[in-house]
Protein backbone atom coordinates (compact mmCIF):
# COMPACT_ATOMS: atom_id res chain seq x y z
CA MET A 1 -11.84 -3.95 11.81
CA ILE A 2 -10.80 -7.07 10.00
CA GLU A 3 -11.74 -9.89 12.31
CA ASN A 4 -10.27 -12.92 10.50
CA LEU A 5 -8.01 -12.19 7.58
CA LYS A 6 -7.30 -15.89 7.07
CA LEU A 7 -10.82 -16.37 5.77
CA SER A 8 -10.19 -13.81 2.92
CA SER A 9 -8.67 -14.56 -0.41
CA SER A 10 -7.63 -10.99 -1.09
CA LEU A 11 -6.37 -7.95 0.84
CA TYR A 12 -6.68 -4.50 -0.70
CA VAL A 13 -4.39 -1.68 0.47
CA GLY A 14 -4.69 2.11 -0.19
CA VAL A 15 -1.78 4.36 0.50
CA ASP A 16 -1.31 8.13 0.81
CA ASP A 17 0.78 10.64 2.84
CA SER A 18 0.18 14.00 4.50
CA ASN A 19 1.92 15.84 1.62
CA HIS A 20 3.75 18.14 3.97
CA ALA A 21 7.22 16.56 3.88
CA GLY A 22 9.72 18.54 5.75
CA THR A 23 7.35 21.39 6.75
CA ASN A 24 6.18 20.16 10.12
CA LYS A 25 8.03 19.04 13.28
CA LYS A 26 5.93 15.89 13.36
CA GLY A 27 7.43 14.79 10.09
CA GLU A 28 5.69 13.03 7.20
CA ILE A 29 2.63 10.90 8.07
CA ILE A 30 1.94 7.93 5.89
CA VAL A 31 -1.31 5.95 6.04
CA ALA A 32 -2.16 2.57 4.75
CA THR A 33 -5.87 1.54 4.69
CA PHE A 34 -6.78 -2.12 4.48
CA SER A 35 -9.94 -3.89 3.18
CA THR A 36 -11.19 -7.30 2.22
CA HIS A 37 -14.03 -5.70 0.21
CA LEU A 38 -13.47 -5.73 -3.57
CA GLU A 39 -15.52 -2.57 -4.10
CA ASP A 40 -12.98 -0.53 -2.08
CA SER A 41 -10.28 -1.28 -4.67
CA ILE A 42 -12.25 -0.18 -7.77
CA ALA A 43 -11.25 3.13 -9.22
CA LYS A 44 -14.04 5.61 -9.81
CA ASN A 45 -14.80 9.33 -9.70
CA GLN A 46 -14.33 10.67 -6.21
CA ILE A 47 -15.62 13.83 -4.51
CA ASN A 48 -12.70 16.15 -3.76
CA ARG A 49 -13.70 16.68 -0.16
CA ARG A 50 -12.19 15.31 3.08
CA GLU A 51 -14.60 14.09 5.69
CA ALA A 52 -12.69 12.76 8.64
CA GLY A 53 -15.67 11.40 10.49
CA LYS A 54 -16.68 9.23 7.62
CA ALA A 55 -13.07 8.17 7.03
CA TYR A 56 -12.72 6.88 10.64
CA GLY A 57 -16.23 5.26 10.47
CA TRP A 58 -15.05 3.42 7.33
CA ALA A 59 -11.85 2.24 9.04
CA GLN A 60 -13.88 0.94 12.00
CA SER A 61 -16.34 -1.04 9.96
CA SER A 62 -16.19 -4.72 9.35
CA GLY A 63 -13.50 -5.91 7.02
CA ARG A 64 -11.52 -2.65 7.10
CA ASP A 65 -8.70 -1.18 9.07
CA TYR A 66 -5.71 1.21 8.87
CA LEU A 67 -2.15 1.73 10.04
CA PHE A 68 0.08 4.75 9.90
CA THR A 69 3.70 5.77 10.61
CA ILE A 70 5.58 9.05 10.94
CA LEU A 71 8.91 9.67 9.24
CA THR A 72 10.96 12.11 11.16
CA ASP A 73 14.36 11.55 9.54
CA GLU A 74 15.32 14.66 7.51
CA ARG A 75 15.97 12.83 4.21
CA SER A 76 12.89 10.52 4.56
CA ARG A 77 10.70 13.46 5.35
CA ARG A 78 11.58 15.13 2.11
CA CYS A 79 11.73 12.01 -0.16
CA SER A 80 9.29 12.15 -3.09
CA TYR A 81 8.86 8.35 -3.22
CA ASN A 82 8.26 7.61 0.47
CA LEU A 83 5.12 5.70 -0.29
CA VAL A 84 6.99 3.17 -2.43
CA LEU A 85 9.58 2.66 0.37
CA VAL A 86 7.17 2.50 3.36
CA ALA A 87 3.92 0.98 2.14
CA PRO A 88 5.34 -2.56 1.95
CA LEU A 89 6.60 -2.25 5.53
CA LEU A 90 3.18 -1.22 6.80
CA VAL A 91 1.63 -4.16 4.95
CA LYS A 92 4.00 -6.55 6.44
CA GLU A 93 3.22 -5.25 9.94
CA PHE A 94 -0.45 -5.78 9.27
CA LEU A 95 0.11 -9.31 8.04
CA LYS A 96 2.20 -10.03 11.09
CA LYS A 97 -0.56 -8.67 13.29
CA HIS A 98 -3.01 -11.09 11.72
CA SER A 99 -0.50 -14.02 11.65
CA ILE A 100 -0.76 -14.38 7.92
CA ASP A 101 1.90 -16.58 6.35
CA ASP A 102 -0.04 -18.48 3.62
CA SER A 103 -1.26 -17.48 0.20
CA LEU A 104 -3.28 -14.23 0.13
CA ASN A 105 -3.59 -12.03 -2.99
CA ILE A 106 -2.54 -8.44 -2.19
CA GLY A 107 -3.36 -5.36 -4.30
CA LEU A 108 -1.69 -2.06 -3.39
CA TYR A 109 -3.15 1.24 -4.60
CA PHE A 110 -1.18 4.46 -4.35
CA ASP A 111 -2.00 8.09 -4.52
CA GLY A 112 0.14 9.41 -7.35
CA PRO A 113 1.65 7.68 -10.46
CA LEU A 114 4.04 4.82 -10.13
CA LYS A 115 6.84 3.97 -12.55
CA LYS A 116 7.30 0.41 -13.68
CA TYR A 117 10.42 -0.19 -11.67
CA GLN A 118 8.63 1.17 -8.56
CA LYS A 119 5.79 -1.29 -9.05
CA ARG A 120 8.24 -4.16 -9.37
CA PHE A 121 10.09 -3.00 -6.21
CA VAL A 122 6.88 -2.94 -4.16
CA CYS A 123 5.70 -6.34 -5.37
CA LEU A 124 9.08 -7.93 -4.67
CA ASP A 125 8.22 -7.72 -0.99
CA PHE A 126 5.29 -10.19 -1.46
CA PRO A 127 6.33 -12.92 -3.93
CA GLU A 128 4.09 -15.50 -2.36
CA HIS A 129 1.01 -13.21 -2.49
CA GLY A 130 0.66 -12.53 -6.17
CA ALA A 131 0.96 -8.87 -5.31
CA SER A 132 0.05 -6.01 -7.77
CA ALA A 133 0.63 -2.21 -7.44
CA GLU A 134 -1.10 0.67 -9.22
CA GLY A 135 -0.84 4.46 -8.87
CA PHE A 136 -3.62 7.00 -9.40
CA ASP A 137 -2.92 10.55 -10.31
CA LYS A 138 -5.15 13.61 -9.82
CA LYS A 139 -6.11 15.23 -13.12
CA ASN A 140 -7.26 18.78 -13.83
CA PHE A 141 -10.14 19.53 -16.25
CA SER A 142 -11.75 22.76 -17.30
CA THR A 143 -15.35 23.57 -16.43
CA GLN A 144 -17.66 25.60 -18.69
CA SER A 145 -16.45 28.71 -16.85
CA GLY A 146 -12.88 27.86 -17.77
CA LYS A 147 -11.86 27.19 -14.16
CA LYS A 148 -9.47 24.25 -13.57
CA THR A 149 -10.94 21.70 -11.18
CA PRO A 150 -9.19 18.51 -9.88
CA ARG A 151 -10.73 15.33 -11.12
CA ILE A 152 -10.03 12.41 -8.80
CA VAL A 153 -10.32 8.90 -10.22
CA SER A 154 -9.10 6.34 -7.69
CA PRO A 155 -10.23 3.63 -5.32
CA ASN A 156 -12.26 4.87 -2.34
CA MET A 157 -9.63 3.41 0.03
CA VAL A 158 -6.98 5.74 -1.37
CA VAL A 159 -9.24 8.77 -0.68
CA ILE A 160 -9.72 7.42 2.86
CA ALA A 161 -5.98 7.17 3.31
CA ASP A 162 -5.58 10.69 2.12
CA THR A 163 -8.27 11.99 4.61
CA LEU A 164 -6.82 10.10 7.54
CA ALA A 165 -3.20 11.27 6.78
CA HIS A 166 -4.40 14.90 6.53
CA ASP A 167 -6.42 14.64 9.78
CA LEU A 168 -3.56 13.07 11.67
CA TYR A 169 -1.28 15.80 10.38
CA VAL A 170 -3.47 18.76 11.39
CA THR A 171 -4.42 17.34 14.79
CA SER A 172 -3.07 19.10 17.82
CA ARG A 173 -2.09 15.84 19.57
CA PRO A 174 1.63 15.86 20.64
CA LEU A 175 3.99 13.39 19.10
CA GLU A 176 4.06 11.37 22.30
CA GLN A 177 0.33 10.49 21.91
CA PHE A 178 0.86 9.27 18.38
CA LEU A 179 3.48 6.85 19.65
CA THR A 180 0.82 5.09 21.91
CA ASP A 181 -1.82 5.01 19.19
CA PRO A 182 -2.69 1.33 18.39
CA HIS A 183 -2.70 2.17 14.72
CA MET A 184 0.83 3.62 14.83
CA VAL A 185 3.74 1.64 13.52
CA SER A 186 7.34 2.49 14.44
CA LEU A 187 9.62 1.66 11.53
CA ASP A 188 13.35 1.04 11.61
CA GLN A 189 15.05 3.96 9.91
CA GLU A 190 18.01 1.88 8.91
CA GLU A 191 15.67 -0.48 7.05
CA ILE A 192 14.08 2.43 5.19
CA THR A 193 17.52 3.84 4.29
CA ALA A 194 18.61 0.42 3.02
CA ARG A 195 15.45 0.20 0.91
CA ASP A 196 16.08 3.59 -0.44
CA TYR A 197 19.61 2.62 -1.53
CA ARG A 198 18.33 -0.57 -3.24
CA LEU A 199 15.63 1.39 -5.09
CA ARG A 200 17.94 4.06 -6.39
CA HIS A 201 20.95 1.88 -7.19
CA CYS A 202 19.48 -1.53 -8.18
CA TRP A 203 16.03 -0.80 -9.53
CA GLN A 204 16.19 2.63 -11.06
CA GLN A 205 17.31 1.34 -14.41
């Protein structure tokens, strides 16, 4: 939990989704993890193993937290760039929750590569916060046996977001329980649609 964000000079955000767009009645789950610890934003080799208990423990520790949302609209569920559209909205909800309206540096870290226009689009939401955005792609490399193994180089908080998104996706909780979860954010579908239009028609150049 982040007790007093106003005392921090920087906020780091990791973003990932459940990677099951359009294949589940729950929809697509998107998670944003938040931290005031610089070390959580540093890219390094990560173990390709999800440990939900450790992820929730991380999110409950001092200076850390998370929010998530569920996209149920048919187009949004299948959109390949949902993180770009939705991540800034989750960050805005988090800042609102902590009553932040002054200068705070924000760094956003995404699972998957980002194009230059997508980075600009994300940062445009936070002109007063000196925002930056980076994407991290999973790579494959060959072992001595010739087997292809995923190599994950990313900030720890992106791996945490991946783990939480996957755990929320596979849980047997009904959708109604998600809606009362204090970490759940209900987003305006019309706003997401408008952002999608701007990204495709104004920025994709």
